[in-house]
PDB file of C-alpha atoms in Angstrom:
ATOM      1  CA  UNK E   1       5.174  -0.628  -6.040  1.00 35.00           C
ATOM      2  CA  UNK E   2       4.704   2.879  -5.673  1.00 37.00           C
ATOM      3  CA  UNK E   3       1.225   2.647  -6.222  1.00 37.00           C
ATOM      4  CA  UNK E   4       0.191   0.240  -3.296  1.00 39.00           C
ATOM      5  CA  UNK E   5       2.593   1.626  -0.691  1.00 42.00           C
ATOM      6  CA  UNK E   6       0.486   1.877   1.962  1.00 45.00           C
ATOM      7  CA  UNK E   7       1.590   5.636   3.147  1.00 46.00           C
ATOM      8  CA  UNK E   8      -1.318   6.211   0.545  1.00 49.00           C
ATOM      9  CA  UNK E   9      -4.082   4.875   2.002  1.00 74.00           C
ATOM     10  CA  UNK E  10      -5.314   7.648   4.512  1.00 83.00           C
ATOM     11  CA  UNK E  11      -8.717   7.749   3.394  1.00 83.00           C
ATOM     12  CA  UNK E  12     -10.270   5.327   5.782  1.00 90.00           C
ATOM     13  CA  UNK E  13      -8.641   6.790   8.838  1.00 94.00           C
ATOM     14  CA  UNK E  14     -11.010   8.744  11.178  1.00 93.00           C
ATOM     15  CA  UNK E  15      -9.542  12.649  11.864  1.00 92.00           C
ATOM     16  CA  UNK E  16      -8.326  11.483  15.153  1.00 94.00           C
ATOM     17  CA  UNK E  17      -6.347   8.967  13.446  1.00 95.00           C
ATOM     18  CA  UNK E  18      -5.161  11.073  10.707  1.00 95.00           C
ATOM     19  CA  UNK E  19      -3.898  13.275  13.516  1.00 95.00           C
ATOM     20  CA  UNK E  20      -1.892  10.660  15.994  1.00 96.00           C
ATOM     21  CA  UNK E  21      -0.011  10.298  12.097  1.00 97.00           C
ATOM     22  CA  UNK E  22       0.355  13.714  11.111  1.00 96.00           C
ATOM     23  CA  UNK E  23       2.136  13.954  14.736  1.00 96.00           C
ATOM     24  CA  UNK E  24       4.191  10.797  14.008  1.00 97.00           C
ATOM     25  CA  UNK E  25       5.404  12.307  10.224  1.00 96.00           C
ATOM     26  CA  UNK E  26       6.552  15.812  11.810  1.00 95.00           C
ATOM     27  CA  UNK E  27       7.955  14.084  15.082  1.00 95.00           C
ATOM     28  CA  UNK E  28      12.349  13.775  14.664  1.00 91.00           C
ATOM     29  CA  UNK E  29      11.927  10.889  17.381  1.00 92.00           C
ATOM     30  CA  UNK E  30       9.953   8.195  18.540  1.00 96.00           C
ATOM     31  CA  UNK E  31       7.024   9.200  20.718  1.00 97.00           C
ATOM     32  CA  UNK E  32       5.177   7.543  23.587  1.00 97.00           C
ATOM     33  CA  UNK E  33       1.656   7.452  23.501  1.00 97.00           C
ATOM     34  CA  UNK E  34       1.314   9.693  26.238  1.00 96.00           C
ATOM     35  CA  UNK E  35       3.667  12.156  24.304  1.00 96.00           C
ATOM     36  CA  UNK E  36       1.169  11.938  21.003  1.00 97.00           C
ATOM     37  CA  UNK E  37      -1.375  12.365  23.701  1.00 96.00           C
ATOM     38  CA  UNK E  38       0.365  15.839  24.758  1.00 94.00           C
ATOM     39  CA  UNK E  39       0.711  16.872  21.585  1.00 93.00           C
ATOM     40  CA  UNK E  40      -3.077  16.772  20.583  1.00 93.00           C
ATOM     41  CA  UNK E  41      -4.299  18.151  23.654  1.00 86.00           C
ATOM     42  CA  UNK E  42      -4.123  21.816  22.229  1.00 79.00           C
ATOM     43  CA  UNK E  43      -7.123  21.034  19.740  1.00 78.00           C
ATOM     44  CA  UNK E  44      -9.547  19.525  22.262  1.00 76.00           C
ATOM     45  CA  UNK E  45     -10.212  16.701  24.738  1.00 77.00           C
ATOM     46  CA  UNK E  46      -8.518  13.226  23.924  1.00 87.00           C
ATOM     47  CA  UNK E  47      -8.365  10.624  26.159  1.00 92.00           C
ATOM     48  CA  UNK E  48      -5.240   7.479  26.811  1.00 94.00           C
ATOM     49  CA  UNK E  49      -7.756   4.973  24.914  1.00 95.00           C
ATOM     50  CA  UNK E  50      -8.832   7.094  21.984  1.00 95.00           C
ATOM     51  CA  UNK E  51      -4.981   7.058  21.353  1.00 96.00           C
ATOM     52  CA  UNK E  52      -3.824   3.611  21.953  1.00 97.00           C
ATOM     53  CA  UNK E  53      -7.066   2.474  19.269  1.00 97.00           C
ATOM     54  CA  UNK E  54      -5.626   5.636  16.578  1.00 97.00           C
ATOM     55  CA  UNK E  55      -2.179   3.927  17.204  1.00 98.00           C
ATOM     56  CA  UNK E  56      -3.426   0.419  16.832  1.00 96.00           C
ATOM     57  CA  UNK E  57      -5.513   1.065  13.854  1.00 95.00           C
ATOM     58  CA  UNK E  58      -2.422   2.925  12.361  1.00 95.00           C
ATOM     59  CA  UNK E  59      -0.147  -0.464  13.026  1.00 92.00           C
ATOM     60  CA  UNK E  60      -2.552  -2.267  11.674  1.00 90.00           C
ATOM     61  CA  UNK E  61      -2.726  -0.102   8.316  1.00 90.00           C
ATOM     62  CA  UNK E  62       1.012  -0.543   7.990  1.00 88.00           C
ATOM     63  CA  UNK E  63       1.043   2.930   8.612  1.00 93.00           C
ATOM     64  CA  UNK E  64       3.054   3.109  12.187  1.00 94.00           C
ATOM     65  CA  UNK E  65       5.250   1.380  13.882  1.00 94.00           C
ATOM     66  CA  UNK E  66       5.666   0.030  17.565  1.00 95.00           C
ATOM     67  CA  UNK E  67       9.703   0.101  18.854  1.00 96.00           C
ATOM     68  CA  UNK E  68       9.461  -2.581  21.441  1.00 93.00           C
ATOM     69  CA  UNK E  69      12.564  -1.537  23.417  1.00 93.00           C
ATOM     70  CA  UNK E  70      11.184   1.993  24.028  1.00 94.00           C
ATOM     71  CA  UNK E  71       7.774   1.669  23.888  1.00 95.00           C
ATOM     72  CA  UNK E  72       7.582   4.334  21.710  1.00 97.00           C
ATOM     73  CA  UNK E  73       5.811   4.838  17.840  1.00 97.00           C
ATOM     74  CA  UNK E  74       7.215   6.049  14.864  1.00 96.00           C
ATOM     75  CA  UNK E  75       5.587   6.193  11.051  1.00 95.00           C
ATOM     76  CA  UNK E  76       6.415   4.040   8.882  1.00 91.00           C
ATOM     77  CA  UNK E  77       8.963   5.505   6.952  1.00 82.00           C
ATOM     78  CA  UNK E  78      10.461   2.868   4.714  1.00 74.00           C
ATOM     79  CA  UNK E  79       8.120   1.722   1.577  1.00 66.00           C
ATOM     80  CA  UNK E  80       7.410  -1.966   1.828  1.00 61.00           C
ATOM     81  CA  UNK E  81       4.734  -3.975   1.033  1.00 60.00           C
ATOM     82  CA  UNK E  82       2.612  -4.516   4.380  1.00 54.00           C
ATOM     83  CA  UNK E  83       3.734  -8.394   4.790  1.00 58.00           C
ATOM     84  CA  UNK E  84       7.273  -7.499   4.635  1.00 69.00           C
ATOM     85  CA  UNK E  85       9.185  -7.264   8.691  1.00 80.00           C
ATOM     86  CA  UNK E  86      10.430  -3.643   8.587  1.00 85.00           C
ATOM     87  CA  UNK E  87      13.723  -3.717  11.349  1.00 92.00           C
ATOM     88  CA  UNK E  88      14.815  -0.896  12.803  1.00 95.00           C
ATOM     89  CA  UNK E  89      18.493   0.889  13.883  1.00 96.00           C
ATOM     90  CA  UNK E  90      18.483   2.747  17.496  1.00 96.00           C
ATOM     91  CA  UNK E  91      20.725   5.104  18.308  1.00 96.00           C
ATOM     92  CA  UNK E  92      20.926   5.072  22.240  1.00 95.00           C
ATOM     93  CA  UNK E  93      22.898   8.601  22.039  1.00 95.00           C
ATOM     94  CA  UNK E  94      21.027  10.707  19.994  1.00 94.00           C
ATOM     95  CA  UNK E  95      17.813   8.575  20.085  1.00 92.00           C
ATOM     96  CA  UNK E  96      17.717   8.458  15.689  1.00 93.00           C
ATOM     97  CA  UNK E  97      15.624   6.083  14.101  1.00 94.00           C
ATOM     98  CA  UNK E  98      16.295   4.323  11.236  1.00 93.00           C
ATOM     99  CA  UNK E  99      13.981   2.454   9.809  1.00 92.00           C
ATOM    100  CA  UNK E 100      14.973  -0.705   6.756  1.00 91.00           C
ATOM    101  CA  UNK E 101      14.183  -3.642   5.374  1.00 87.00           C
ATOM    102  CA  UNK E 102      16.342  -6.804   4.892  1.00 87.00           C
ATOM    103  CA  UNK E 103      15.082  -9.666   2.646  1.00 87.00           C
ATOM    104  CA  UNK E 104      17.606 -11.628   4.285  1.00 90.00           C
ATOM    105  CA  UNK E 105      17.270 -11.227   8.065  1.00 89.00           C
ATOM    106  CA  UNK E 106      13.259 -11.831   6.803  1.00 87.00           C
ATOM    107  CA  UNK E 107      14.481 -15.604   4.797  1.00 90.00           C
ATOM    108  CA  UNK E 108      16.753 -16.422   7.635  1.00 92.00           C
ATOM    109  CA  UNK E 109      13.882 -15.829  10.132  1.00 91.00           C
ATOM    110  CA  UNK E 110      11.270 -17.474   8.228  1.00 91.00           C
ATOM    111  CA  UNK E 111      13.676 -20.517   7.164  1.00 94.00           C
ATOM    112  CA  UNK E 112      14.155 -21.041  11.453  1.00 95.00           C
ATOM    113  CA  UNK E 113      10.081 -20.621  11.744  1.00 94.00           C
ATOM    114  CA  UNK E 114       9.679 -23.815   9.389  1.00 95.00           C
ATOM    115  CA  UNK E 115      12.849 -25.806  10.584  1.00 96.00           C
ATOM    116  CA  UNK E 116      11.334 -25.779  14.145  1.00 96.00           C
ATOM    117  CA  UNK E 117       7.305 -25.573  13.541  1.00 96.00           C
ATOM    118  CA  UNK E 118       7.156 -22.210  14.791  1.00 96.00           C
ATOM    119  CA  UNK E 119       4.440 -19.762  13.493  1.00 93.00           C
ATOM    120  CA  UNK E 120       5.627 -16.250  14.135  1.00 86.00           C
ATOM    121  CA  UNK E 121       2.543 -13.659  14.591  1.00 83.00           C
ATOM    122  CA  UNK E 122       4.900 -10.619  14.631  1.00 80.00           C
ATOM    123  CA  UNK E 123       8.588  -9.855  14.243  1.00 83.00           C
ATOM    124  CA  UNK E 124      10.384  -7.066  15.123  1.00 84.00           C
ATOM    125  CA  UNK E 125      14.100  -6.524  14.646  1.00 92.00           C
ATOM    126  CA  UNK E 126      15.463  -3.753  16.919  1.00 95.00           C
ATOM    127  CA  UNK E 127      19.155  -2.875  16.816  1.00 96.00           C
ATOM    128  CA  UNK E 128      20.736  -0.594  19.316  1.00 96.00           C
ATOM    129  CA  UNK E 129      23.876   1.086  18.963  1.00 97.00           C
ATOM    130  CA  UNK E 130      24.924   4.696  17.824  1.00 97.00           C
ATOM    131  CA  UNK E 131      24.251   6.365  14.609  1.00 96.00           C
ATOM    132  CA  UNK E 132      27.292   7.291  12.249  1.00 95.00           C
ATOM    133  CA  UNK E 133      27.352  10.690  13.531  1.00 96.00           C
ATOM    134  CA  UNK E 134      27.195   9.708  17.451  1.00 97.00           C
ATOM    135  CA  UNK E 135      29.794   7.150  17.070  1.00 95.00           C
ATOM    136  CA  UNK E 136      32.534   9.655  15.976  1.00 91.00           C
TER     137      UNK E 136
END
């Protein structure tokens, strides 16, 4: 599995888009666009669009995630193959992310998709609560 994780597969990103995930890697918390947008403005011009289409493309590879809830982008951090739903733990104190996978919150999912004729495009599990360390 190692060898297909898709944290590998850089080669066919674009510098911009190798930056917008450098800045994701080093980043402790999720970041808006407009805060990866901040961040790259000390090494020339970059515009809103030319960093909504690096984070797309980066989704897209597997490579980044989108957190619904706070409209924010992390990288992928977890390895899992690119169809697997990667879910996510919030903390609302601190603002850690942890990101996991769960082949049973997938099955359960999937199981309701076919009971009712429903074909999901895109899951994301969000939960929000505190971390171990803020909930002391």
């Amino acid at each position: 599995m190692a060898d297909t994780h898709h944290h590998h597969n850089l080669d066919d990103l674009n510098d911009t888009q190798k930056r917008v995930h450098r800045i994701l890697c080093s980043a402790q918390n999720p970041l808006s666009a407009y805060e990866v947008l901040d961040k790259m403005r000390g090494k020339g011009a970059v515009t809103p669009p030319t960093v909504y289409r690096s984070l797309d493309k980066l989704i897209e590879k597997g490579l980044a995630h989108r957190l619904e809830s706070l409209n924010a982008y992390v990288a992928c951090k977890h390895p899992h193959d690119h169809q697997d739903m990667a879910a996510f733990a919030i903390c609302e104190s601190c603002g850690l992310v942890k990101e996991f996978t769960d082949p049973h919150i997938s099955e359960r999912l999937s199981h309701w998709s076919d009971d009712h004729a429903f074909s999901a495009k895109k899951v994301t599990v969000e939960i929000r609560g505190l971390c171990e360390i803020c909930a002391k």
